[in-house]
mmCIF file of C-alpha atoms in Angstrom:
data_model
loop_
_atom_site.group_PDB
_atom_site.id
_atom_site.type_symbol
_atom_site.label_atom_id
_atom_site.label_comp_id
_atom_site.label_asym_id
_atom_site.label_seq_id
_atom_site.Cartn_x
_atom_site.Cartn_y
_atom_site.Cartn_z
ATOM 1 C CA MET K 1 0.000 0.000 0.000
ATOM 2 C CA SER K 2 2.747 2.494 0.871
ATOM 3 C CA ALA K 3 4.176 2.195 -2.671
ATOM 4 C CA ASP K 4 0.857 3.439 -4.109
ATOM 5 C CA VAL K 5 0.622 6.182 -1.490
ATOM 6 C CA ARG K 6 4.172 7.268 -2.205
ATOM 7 C CA GLU K 7 3.636 7.302 -5.959
ATOM 8 C CA ARG K 8 0.529 9.497 -5.643
ATOM 9 C CA PHE K 9 2.250 11.734 -3.084
ATOM 10 C CA THR K 10 5.389 12.350 -5.133
ATOM 11 C CA ALA K 11 3.348 12.914 -8.320
ATOM 12 C CA ARG K 12 1.298 15.583 -6.534
ATOM 13 C CA LEU K 13 4.432 17.355 -5.287
ATOM 14 C CA GLY K 14 5.493 18.247 -8.800
ATOM 15 C CA PHE K 15 9.234 18.170 -8.039
ATOM 16 C CA ALA K 16 11.908 15.548 -7.526
ATOM 17 C CA LEU K 17 12.731 14.618 -3.951
ATOM 18 C CA ASP K 18 16.169 15.310 -2.517
ATOM 19 C CA PRO K 19 18.194 12.311 -1.304
ATOM 20 C CA PHE K 20 17.549 13.141 2.370
ATOM 21 C CA GLN K 21 13.798 13.260 1.740
ATOM 22 C CA ILE K 22 13.931 9.887 -0.025
ATOM 23 C CA LYS K 23 15.862 8.420 2.923
ATOM 24 C CA ALA K 24 13.279 9.758 5.388
ATOM 25 C CA LEU K 25 10.331 8.465 3.349
ATOM 26 C CA ASP K 26 12.054 5.076 3.076
ATOM 27 C CA ALA K 27 12.339 4.986 6.876
ATOM 28 C CA LEU K 28 8.633 5.761 7.292
ATOM 29 C CA ASP K 29 7.763 3.087 4.725
ATOM 30 C CA ALA K 30 9.855 0.639 6.790
ATOM 31 C CA GLY K 31 7.796 1.439 9.907
ATOM 32 C CA LYS K 32 10.476 3.499 11.634
ATOM 33 C CA SER K 33 10.297 6.852 13.335
ATOM 34 C CA VAL K 34 12.491 9.582 11.851
ATOM 35 C CA LEU K 35 14.466 12.568 13.043
ATOM 36 C CA VAL K 36 15.077 14.952 10.148
ATOM 37 C CA ALA K 37 17.718 17.604 10.799
ATOM 38 C CA ALA K 38 18.028 19.951 7.846
ATOM 39 C CA PRO K 39 18.353 23.699 7.240
ATOM 40 C CA THR K 40 15.345 25.988 7.109
ATOM 41 C CA GLY K 41 13.717 25.902 3.688
ATOM 42 C CA SER K 42 15.275 22.576 2.688
ATOM 43 C CA GLY K 43 12.021 20.609 2.582
ATOM 44 C CA LYS K 44 11.743 18.867 5.965
ATOM 45 C CA THR K 45 7.996 19.438 5.909
ATOM 46 C CA VAL K 46 7.664 17.070 2.925
ATOM 47 C CA VAL K 47 8.474 14.223 5.317
ATOM 48 C CA ALA K 48 5.692 15.304 7.690
ATOM 49 C CA GLU K 49 3.272 15.630 4.781
ATOM 50 C CA TYR K 50 4.103 12.078 3.722
ATOM 51 C CA ALA K 51 3.288 10.825 7.231
ATOM 52 C CA VAL K 52 -0.088 12.560 6.873
ATOM 53 C CA GLU K 53 -0.654 10.722 3.582
ATOM 54 C CA LEU K 54 0.309 7.373 5.112
ATOM 55 C CA ALA K 55 -2.018 7.863 8.089
ATOM 56 C CA LEU K 56 -4.969 8.872 5.923
ATOM 57 C CA ALA K 57 -4.395 6.001 3.481
ATOM 58 C CA ALA K 58 -4.491 3.553 6.401
ATOM 59 C CA GLY K 59 -7.665 5.098 7.836
ATOM 60 C CA GLY K 60 -5.704 6.397 10.816
ATOM 61 C CA LYS K 61 -4.867 9.714 12.395
ATOM 62 C CA VAL K 62 -1.880 12.001 12.538
ATOM 63 C CA PHE K 63 -1.235 14.780 15.037
ATOM 64 C CA TYR K 64 1.015 17.606 13.865
ATOM 65 C CA THR K 65 2.480 19.389 16.875
ATOM 66 C CA THR K 66 4.208 22.752 16.961
ATOM 67 C CA PRO K 67 5.637 24.835 19.801
ATOM 68 C CA LEU K 68 3.741 28.015 18.902
ATOM 69 C CA LYS K 69 0.091 28.861 18.312
ATOM 70 C CA ALA K 70 1.042 30.997 15.299
ATOM 71 C CA LEU K 71 2.895 28.070 13.722
ATOM 72 C CA SER K 72 -0.059 25.784 14.498
ATOM 73 C CA ASN K 73 -2.411 28.203 12.753
ATOM 74 C CA GLN K 74 -0.106 28.327 9.710
ATOM 75 C CA LYS K 75 0.198 24.511 9.480
ATOM 76 C CA TYR K 76 -3.575 24.183 9.901
ATOM 77 C CA ALA K 77 -4.146 26.508 6.935
ATOM 78 C CA ASP K 78 -1.524 24.654 4.856
ATOM 79 C CA LEU K 79 -3.038 21.240 5.595
ATOM 80 C CA CYS K 80 -6.594 22.491 4.958
ATOM 81 C CA ARG K 81 -5.520 23.627 1.483
ATOM 82 C CA VAL K 82 -4.299 20.103 0.690
ATOM 83 C CA HIS K 83 -6.794 17.897 2.542
ATOM 84 C CA GLY K 84 -9.865 20.117 3.021
ATOM 85 C CA THR K 85 -11.343 21.562 6.197
ATOM 86 C CA ALA K 86 -13.427 18.446 6.915
ATOM 87 C CA ARG K 87 -10.284 16.322 7.366
ATOM 88 C CA VAL K 88 -8.150 18.786 9.349
ATOM 89 C CA GLY K 89 -8.559 20.118 12.880
ATOM 90 C CA LEU K 90 -6.809 22.618 15.129
ATOM 91 C CA LEU K 91 -6.360 22.477 18.900
ATOM 92 C CA THR K 92 -4.499 25.254 20.691
ATOM 93 C CA GLY K 93 -5.130 27.083 23.917
ATOM 94 C CA ASP K 94 -7.190 29.598 21.921
ATOM 95 C CA ASN K 95 -8.867 27.477 19.244
ATOM 96 C CA ALA K 96 -10.679 24.173 19.021
ATOM 97 C CA VAL K 97 -11.732 23.408 15.454
ATOM 98 C CA ASN K 98 -12.764 19.932 14.270
ATOM 99 C CA GLY K 99 -10.737 18.149 16.958
ATOM 100 C CA ASP K 100 -12.048 14.740 15.851
ATOM 101 C CA ALA K 101 -10.565 15.090 12.355
ATOM 102 C CA PRO K 102 -8.023 12.520 11.173
ATOM 103 C CA VAL K 103 -5.376 15.272 10.868
ATOM 104 C CA VAL K 104 -5.127 17.582 13.865
ATOM 105 C CA VAL K 105 -2.618 20.380 14.336
ATOM 106 C CA MET K 106 -1.930 21.283 17.956
ATOM 107 C CA THR K 107 0.610 22.682 20.321
ATOM 108 C CA THR K 108 2.811 20.100 21.958
ATOM 109 C CA GLU K 109 1.301 20.924 25.353
ATOM 110 C CA VAL K 110 -2.171 20.001 24.081
ATOM 111 C CA LEU K 111 -0.915 16.583 22.993
ATOM 112 C CA ARG K 112 0.846 16.022 26.300
ATOM 113 C CA ASN K 113 -2.396 16.779 28.135
ATOM 114 C CA MET K 114 -4.317 14.392 25.849
ATOM 115 C CA ILE K 115 -1.821 11.624 26.568
ATOM 116 C CA TYR K 116 -2.019 12.105 30.337
ATOM 117 C CA ALA K 117 -5.831 12.200 30.200
ATOM 118 C CA ALA K 118 -5.883 9.019 28.048
ATOM 119 C CA SER K 119 -8.075 10.940 25.603
ATOM 120 C CA PRO K 120 -10.264 8.832 23.308
ATOM 121 C CA ALA K 121 -8.920 11.024 20.472
ATOM 122 C CA LEU K 122 -5.688 8.984 20.644
ATOM 123 C CA ALA K 123 -7.506 5.952 19.202
ATOM 124 C CA GLY K 124 -6.274 5.288 15.680
ATOM 125 C CA LEU K 125 -3.278 7.597 16.021
ATOM 126 C CA ARG K 126 -0.516 6.413 13.662
ATOM 127 C CA TYR K 127 1.946 9.332 13.534
ATOM 128 C CA VAL K 128 2.932 12.317 15.615
ATOM 129 C CA VAL K 129 4.886 15.092 13.946
ATOM 130 C CA LEU K 130 7.086 17.000 16.393
ATOM 131 C CA ASP K 131 7.957 20.159 14.512
ATOM 132 C CA GLU K 132 10.854 22.124 16.021
ATOM 133 C CA VAL K 133 11.946 19.085 18.080
ATOM 134 C CA HIS K 134 15.044 21.021 19.189
ATOM 135 C CA TYR K 135 12.730 22.428 21.876
ATOM 136 C CA LEU K 136 13.785 19.274 23.741
ATOM 137 C CA GLN K 137 16.849 21.319 24.705
ATOM 138 C CA ASP K 138 14.777 24.200 26.107
ATOM 139 C CA ALA K 139 15.074 24.362 29.901
ATOM 140 C CA TYR K 140 11.467 25.495 30.378
ATOM 141 C CA ARG K 141 9.515 23.741 27.618
ATOM 142 C CA GLY K 142 11.767 20.777 26.823
ATOM 143 C CA PRO K 143 10.125 18.472 29.340
ATOM 144 C CA VAL K 144 6.844 18.683 27.391
ATOM 145 C CA TRP K 145 8.512 17.266 24.259
ATOM 146 C CA GLU K 146 10.216 14.623 26.357
ATOM 147 C CA GLU K 147 6.934 13.582 28.000
ATOM 148 C CA VAL K 148 5.180 13.318 24.629
ATOM 149 C CA ILE K 149 8.018 11.229 23.195
ATOM 150 C CA ILE K 150 8.120 8.876 26.170
ATOM 151 C CA HIS K 151 4.395 8.541 26.877
ATOM 152 C CA ALA K 152 2.766 8.566 23.417
ATOM 153 C CA PRO K 153 1.219 5.202 22.551
ATOM 154 C CA HIS K 154 4.072 2.841 21.687
ATOM 155 C CA ASP K 155 2.742 1.896 18.237
ATOM 156 C CA VAL K 156 2.739 5.548 17.132
ATOM 157 C CA ARG K 157 5.637 6.567 14.884
ATOM 158 C CA LEU K 158 7.307 9.941 15.390
ATOM 159 C CA VAL K 159 8.368 12.388 12.701
ATOM 160 C CA CYS K 160 10.756 14.811 14.388
ATOM 161 C CA LEU K 161 11.815 17.904 12.459
ATOM 162 C CA SER K 162 14.462 20.509 13.274
ATOM 163 C CA ALA K 163 16.728 22.998 11.559
ATOM 164 C CA THR K 164 18.833 23.585 14.651
ATOM 165 C CA VAL K 165 19.199 20.366 16.643
ATOM 166 C CA SER K 166 22.934 20.123 17.153
ATOM 167 C CA ASN K 167 23.222 16.484 18.234
ATOM 168 C CA ALA K 168 20.873 14.691 15.851
ATOM 169 C CA GLU K 169 22.597 11.314 16.103
ATOM 170 C CA GLU K 170 22.435 11.363 19.913
ATOM 171 C CA VAL K 171 18.783 12.402 19.901
ATOM 172 C CA ALA K 172 17.963 9.643 17.386
ATOM 173 C CA ALA K 173 19.800 7.102 19.547
ATOM 174 C CA TRP K 174 17.757 8.198 22.574
ATOM 175 C CA LEU K 175 14.548 8.057 20.508
ATOM 176 C CA THR K 176 15.432 4.489 19.503
ATOM 177 C CA THR K 177 15.852 3.613 23.174
ATOM 178 C CA VAL K 178 12.466 5.000 24.230
ATOM 179 C CA ARG K 179 10.386 4.599 21.014
ATOM 180 C CA GLY K 180 11.923 1.874 18.910
ATOM 181 C CA GLU K 181 13.880 2.082 15.693
ATOM 182 C CA THR K 182 14.438 5.707 14.664
ATOM 183 C CA GLU K 183 16.323 6.834 11.584
ATOM 184 C CA ALA K 184 18.437 9.987 11.806
ATOM 185 C CA VAL K 185 18.292 11.837 8.497
ATOM 186 C CA ILE K 186 20.728 14.711 8.374
ATOM 187 C CA GLU K 187 21.060 17.212 5.537
ATOM 188 C CA GLU K 188 23.618 19.959 5.883
ATOM 189 C CA ARG K 189 23.290 21.510 2.428
ATOM 190 C CA ARG K 190 21.441 24.802 2.571
ATOM 191 C CA PRO K 191 19.131 25.288 -0.424
#
């Protein structure tokens, strides 16, 4: 099934994937979590969008987390343009729109609270995107990312994205310890 999903996904993109994107998509197709460390504007988001496609094709859910409400609002608008407003929701401290959708954008704190409350919304969750995963290193907010990574349902795959994580291999090794096999995909070329 993932071969068909991938073919449709790459055809819709309208451009050839970079080698790091291919490596990350291969890891997702193999059932692994991924940590993508690449410069701003290099196309990390393509990996997250592929996880959305995989979840939807399997009849599952994907939660796209961001550290900021403004970024959540932007990702919500982006995903609505691709998948339609009926399939995309938004949950932040200020907004609750279509929270039962198969694709829900939220702040990382919202997901952490859902996990601790054993929310029924977690049923069918296949992927969690952790955008700006370098927040793990933040003294104040880092524990939220850590709690989500450790306590998310074990069968959920993570898609971790960062332009600034400085120790990607170490973070991927830790993710493998707590989540299962995780592929570190590192691109240093700035587009």
